[in-house]
Coordinates of C-alpha atoms and ligand atoms in Angstrom, one line a residue:
X1 CA 18.1 -1.2 61.3
X2 CA 17.5 -0.3 57.5
X3 CA 18.2 3.4 58.2
X4 CA 21.4 3.1 59.8
X5 CA 23.5 4.0 56.6
X6 CA 24.3 7.7 56.6
X7 CA 22.4 9.4 53.8
X8 CA 24.7 10.0 50.6
X9 CA 22.1 12.6 49.2
X10 CA 22.3 16.3 50.4
X11 CA 19.5 17.3 52.7
X12 CA 18.1 19.5 50.1
X13 CA 17.4 16.7 47.7
X14 CA 13.5 16.4 47.5
X15 CA 12.5 13.0 49.0
X16 CA 10.5 11.6 46.0
X17 CA 12.3 12.0 42.9
X18 CA 10.6 10.5 40.0
X19 CA 13.8 9.0 38.6
X20 CA 14.5 7.2 42.1
X21 CA 11.3 5.6 42.2
X22 CA 10.2 4.6 38.6
X23 CA 6.5 3.7 37.9
X24 CA 7.4 0.2 37.1
X25 CA 9.2 -0.7 40.4
X26 CA 7.1 0.9 43.1
X27 CA 8.5 0.6 46.8
X28 CA 7.8 -2.9 48.2
X29 CA 5.9 -2.6 51.6
X30 CA 5.6 -6.4 52.1
X31 CA 7.7 -8.9 50.3
X32 CA 7.1 -12.6 50.7
X33 CA 10.0 -15.0 49.6
X34 CA 9.9 -18.6 49.2
X35 CA 7.5 -19.3 52.1
X36 CA 6.7 -22.8 53.2
X37 CA 4.3 -23.3 56.2
X38 CA 2.9 -26.4 57.4
X39 CA 0.0 -27.7 59.5
X40 CA 2.0 -30.6 61.1
X41 CA 3.1 -32.8 58.5
X42 CA 1.0 -31.1 55.6
X43 CA 2.8 -28.3 53.7
X44 CA -0.1 -25.8 53.1
X45 CA 2.3 -23.1 51.3
X46 CA 4.9 -24.6 49.0
X47 CA 7.3 -21.8 48.3
X48 CA 5.1 -18.5 47.8
X49 CA 6.7 -15.4 46.8
X50 CA 4.8 -12.4 46.3
X51 CA 5.1 -8.5 46.5
X52 CA 2.7 -5.8 47.8
X53 CA 3.9 -2.3 46.7
X54 CA 3.3 0.7 49.0
X55 CA -0.3 2.2 48.5
X56 CA -1.8 -0.6 46.3
X57 CA -4.1 -3.0 46.7
X58 CA -2.7 -6.6 45.8
X59 CA -5.0 -9.6 45.6
X60 CA -4.2 -13.5 46.1
X61 CA -6.9 -15.4 44.3
X62 CA -7.4 -19.1 44.8
X63 CA -10.2 -21.8 45.3
X64 CA -11.2 -23.1 48.7
X65 CA -8.3 -24.7 50.4
X66 CA -5.7 -23.2 48.1
X67 CA -3.8 -21.8 51.1
X68 CA -4.9 -18.1 51.1
X69 CA -5.8 -17.9 54.8
X70 CA -2.4 -19.6 55.5
X71 CA -0.5 -16.9 53.6
X72 CA -2.2 -14.2 55.8
X73 CA -1.6 -16.0 58.9
X74 CA 2.0 -16.4 58.1
X75 CA 2.4 -12.8 57.6
X76 CA 0.6 -11.6 60.7
X77 CA 2.6 -14.2 62.8
X78 CA -0.4 -16.4 63.7
X79 CA 1.7 -19.4 61.9
X80 CA 5.6 -19.6 61.4
X81 CA 6.9 -20.6 58.1
X82 CA 9.3 -23.4 58.1
X83 CA 11.2 -21.7 55.2
X84 CA 11.4 -18.5 53.5
X85 CA 11.2 -14.6 54.5
X86 CA 8.5 -11.9 55.3
X87 CA 10.0 -8.5 54.9
X88 CA 7.8 -5.5 56.0
X89 CA 9.4 -1.9 55.4
X90 CA 12.6 -3.7 54.9
X91 CA 12.6 -5.7 58.3
X92 CA 12.3 -9.5 58.2
X93 CA 9.2 -10.3 60.5
X94 CA 8.8 -14.0 60.1
X95 CA 8.5 -15.8 63.3
X96 CA 7.2 -12.7 65.2
X97 CA 4.2 -13.1 67.3
X98 CA 0.9 -11.8 66.1
X99 CA 0.9 -9.1 68.9
X100 CA 4.4 -7.6 67.9
X101 CA 3.3 -7.7 64.1
X102 CA -0.1 -5.8 65.0
X103 CA 1.8 -3.3 66.9
X104 CA 4.3 -2.6 64.1
X105 CA 1.7 -1.8 61.5
X106 CA 0.0 -4.9 60.0
X107 CA -3.8 -5.3 60.7
X108 CA -5.2 -8.7 60.1
X109 CA -8.9 -9.0 59.3
X110 CA -9.4 -12.7 59.7
X111 CA -11.7 -15.1 57.7
X112 CA -15.2 -15.0 59.3
X113 CA -14.9 -11.6 61.0
X114 CA -14.3 -12.7 64.4
X115 CA -15.7 -9.8 66.2
X116 CA -16.3 -10.2 70.1
X117 CA -20.0 -11.0 70.2
X118 CA -20.6 -10.0 73.8
X119 CA -19.0 -6.7 73.6
X120 CA -20.7 -3.7 72.2
X121 CA -19.8 -2.3 68.5
X122 CA -17.8 0.6 70.3
X123 CA -15.9 -1.9 72.5
X124 CA -14.9 -3.9 69.7
X125 CA -13.8 -0.8 67.8
X126 CA -11.8 0.3 70.9
X127 CA -10.1 -3.2 71.2
X128 CA -8.9 -2.5 67.7
X129 CA -6.7 0.6 69.1
X130 CA -5.6 -1.5 72.2
X131 CA -1.9 -0.9 71.2
X132 CA -2.4 3.0 70.7
X133 CA -2.0 5.6 73.1
X134 CA -3.4 9.0 73.2
X135 CA -7.3 9.2 73.5
X136 CA -7.9 12.4 71.4
X137 CA -6.5 10.5 68.6
X138 CA -8.6 7.4 69.3
X139 CA -11.6 9.6 69.6
X140 CA -10.8 11.1 66.1
X141 CA -10.4 7.5 64.5
X142 CA -13.8 6.5 66.0
X143 CA -15.1 9.5 64.1
X144 CA -13.4 8.6 60.9
X145 CA -14.5 4.7 60.9
X146 CA -18.0 6.1 61.6
X147 CA -17.7 8.3 58.6
X148 CA -16.9 5.0 56.4
X149 CA -19.4 2.9 58.3
X150 CA -22.3 5.0 59.6
X151 CA -24.1 1.9 60.6
X152 CA -21.7 1.4 63.3
X153 CA -22.4 4.6 64.8
X154 CA -26.0 3.8 65.0
X155 CA -25.3 0.5 66.4
X156 CA -22.5 1.8 68.7
X157 CA -24.2 0.4 72.0
X158 CA -25.3 -2.8 70.7
X159 CA -23.7 -6.1 71.2
X160 CA -21.8 -7.1 68.1
X161 CA -23.3 -10.5 68.0
X162 CA -26.7 -9.1 67.1
X163 CA -25.2 -7.4 63.9
X164 CA -25.9 -8.9 60.6
X165 CA -23.0 -10.7 58.6
X166 CA -22.5 -7.6 56.6
X167 CA -22.3 -5.5 59.5
X168 CA -19.9 -7.9 61.3
X169 CA -17.8 -7.7 58.4
X170 CA -17.8 -3.7 58.4
X171 CA -17.0 -4.0 62.1
X172 CA -14.1 -6.2 61.6
X173 CA -12.6 -3.9 59.0
X174 CA -13.3 -0.6 61.1
X175 CA -11.7 -2.3 64.3
X176 CA -8.5 -3.3 62.1
X177 CA -8.6 0.4 61.1
X178 CA -8.7 1.8 64.5
X179 CA -5.0 0.3 64.7
X180 CA -3.9 3.0 62.1
X181 CA -2.1 0.1 60.2
X182 CA 0.0 0.7 57.3
X183 CA -0.9 -2.6 55.8
X184 CA -4.2 -4.3 56.0
X185 CA -4.7 -8.2 55.5
X186 CA -8.1 -8.9 54.4
X187 CA -9.3 -12.7 54.4
X188 CA -12.2 -12.9 52.1
X189 CA -14.4 -10.3 53.1
X190 CA -17.1 -11.2 50.7
X191 CA -17.7 -14.4 52.2
X192 CA -21.3 -15.3 52.8
X193 CA -22.5 -11.9 51.9
X194 CA -25.1 -10.8 49.2
X195 CA -24.0 -9.2 46.0
X196 CA -24.9 -5.9 47.0
X197 CA -23.3 -5.8 50.3
X198 CA -20.1 -7.1 48.9
X199 CA -20.1 -4.1 46.4
X200 CA -20.5 -1.9 49.0
X201 CA -17.7 -3.4 51.1
X202 CA -15.3 -3.5 48.3
X203 CA -16.2 0.0 47.5
X204 CA -15.2 1.0 51.1
X205 CA -12.0 -0.9 50.8
X206 CA -11.1 1.1 47.7
X207 CA -11.9 4.3 49.4
X208 CA -9.8 3.5 52.5
X209 CA -6.9 2.5 50.2
X210 CA -7.2 5.9 48.5
X211 CA -8.0 8.3 51.2
X212 CA -6.5 6.7 54.1
X213 CA -3.4 5.5 52.2
X214 CA -3.8 1.9 53.5
X215 CA -1.9 -0.7 51.6
X216 CA -3.9 -3.7 51.1
X217 CA -3.4 -7.6 50.8
X218 CA -6.7 -9.0 50.0
X219 CA -7.1 -12.7 49.5
X220 CA -10.5 -13.7 47.8
X221 CA -12.3 -16.5 46.1
X222 CA -14.7 -13.8 44.5
X223 CA -12.3 -13.3 41.7
X224 CA -14.4 -10.8 39.8
X225 CA -14.7 -8.5 42.8
X226 CA -11.1 -8.9 43.7
X227 CA -9.8 -8.2 40.2
X228 CA -12.0 -5.1 40.0
X229 CA -10.6 -3.7 43.2
X230 CA -6.9 -4.7 43.2
X231 CA -4.2 -3.5 40.8
X232 CA -2.1 -6.7 40.9
X233 CA -3.3 -10.3 41.3
X234 CA -1.5 -13.7 42.2
X235 CA -3.5 -17.1 41.5
X236 CA -2.6 -19.6 44.2
X237 CA -3.2 -23.3 43.5
X238 CA -2.7 -26.0 46.1
X239 CA -0.3 -23.7 48.0
X240 CA 1.7 -22.4 44.8
X241 CA 1.3 -19.2 42.8
X242 CA 0.7 -20.5 39.4
X243 CA 0.1 -17.0 37.7
X244 CA 0.4 -13.4 38.5
X245 CA -0.1 -10.1 36.5
X246 CA -1.8 -6.7 36.3
X247 CA -5.5 -7.1 37.4
X248 CA -6.6 -5.8 34.1
X249 CA -4.6 -8.4 32.2
X250 CA -5.8 -11.1 34.5
X251 CA -9.5 -10.1 33.7
X252 CA -8.6 -10.8 30.2
X253 CA -7.0 -13.9 30.8
X254 CA -8.8 -17.0 29.0
X255 CA -7.9 -19.2 31.9
X256 CA -8.9 -16.8 34.4
X257 CA -12.0 -16.1 32.7
X258 CA -13.0 -20.0 32.4
X259 CA -11.8 -21.0 35.8
X260 CA -12.4 -18.0 38.2
X261 CA -15.0 -15.8 36.4
X262 CA -17.1 -18.8 35.0
X263 CA -17.2 -17.0 31.5
X264 CA -17.8 -19.6 28.9
X265 CA -15.1 -19.4 25.9
X266 CA -17.6 -20.5 23.4
X267 CA -21.2 -21.2 23.8
X268 CA -21.3 -24.5 21.8
X269 CA -24.1 -26.5 23.6
X270 CA -23.3 -29.8 25.1
X271 CA -19.7 -29.1 25.3
X272 CA -18.2 -30.1 28.6
X273 CA -15.9 -27.3 29.1
X274 CA -15.4 -28.0 32.7
X275 CA -13.6 -31.4 31.7
X276 CA -10.9 -29.2 30.1
X277 CA -7.7 -29.5 32.1
X278 CA -6.1 -26.4 33.4
X279 CA -3.1 -25.5 31.4
X280 CA -1.0 -23.2 33.6
X281 CA 2.4 -22.4 32.6
Ligands
ADP301 N1 -5.9 -26.3 61.1 C1 -5.5 -26.9 59.8 N2 -4.8 -28.4 60.2 C2 -4.6 -29.0 59.0 N3 -4.5 -28.7 57.7 C3 -5.2 -27.5 57.7 C4 -5.6 -26.6 58.8 N4 -6.0 -25.4 57.9 C5 -5.9 -25.5 57.0 N5 -5.4 -26.7 56.6 C6 -5.3 -27.2 55.1 O1 -4.3 -26.2 54.5 C7 -4.6 -26.0 53.1 C8 -4.8 -24.6 52.9 O2 -5.8 -24.1 53.9 P1 -6.1 -22.5 53.8 O3 -5.1 -21.6 53.8 O4 -7.3 -22.5 54.9 O5 -6.9 -22.3 52.4 P2 -8.0 -21.2 51.8 O6 -7.8 -20.1 52.9 O7 -7.4 -20.9 50.6 O8 -9.3 -22.1 51.6 C9 -5.8 -26.8 52.9 O9 -5.5 -28.1 52.4 C10 -6.3 -27.0 54.3 O10 -6.9 -28.3 54.4
MG302 MG1 -9.4 -19.1 53.9

């Protein structure tokens, strides 16, 4: 156990001294080290390492097929890595089953929402709290998620299959929230949604982070939205991290602007900028 060492500090010492937790080295809630994950003989993740500090939103950007979903599946226990470690709150969790991981504070909002279409909105939300006990707290949390997603309150008795894509995404996030996670894994919440809905959902993601203190690992193809929402970002290509930095800096990066944000470097007519080879470090 991580806390089996006797505390050397006197009890009167305040918990969070500024010098014990410097701004530049925030406490890592999730730490992925040199992970390799395969589909049969195919290595989808090729030695990925990343950190998610407590209280932050961290994003992994990458094109379709880069391996974003595989990273999240490896963290949530849906897939077991062949190599490497996944450390959550100081304990190695790689190879645990998804149910164990969910019960220990990590909620996975999968790609494509995956709500239960024949259950009502309310039943879907209660499924999110299955690992919990204590009815009053569950009722309180229903109120809390309805506060963020009022539409889910209005549609409470409706079958989830009849919700729009945006509403299903909201339900998937709200269901994950019902488990009171400390870390939420979000797999492309923008997928297939209109720009207005994407903005709304990312606004709520930011509020959940700030107001509920949920740490987030967000994987996205929508680089613009993800970089505006997260504080730190990793760029994934063909299963490898090729770049990482503060999101503000990534937004300014020439390569990110050109290949992920679609911003032209110069507007010379006829120049075939897409022919330029990527030149990652
Ligand atoms: N079930 C699967 N069987 C075989 N290969 C897969 C499977 N799922 C994904 N892959 C491959 O693994 C790589 C990473 O996929 P994925 O993690 O889904 O990428 P992303 O989420 O970034 O689109 C891709 O090359 C993809 O073709
Ligand atoms: Mg994916």
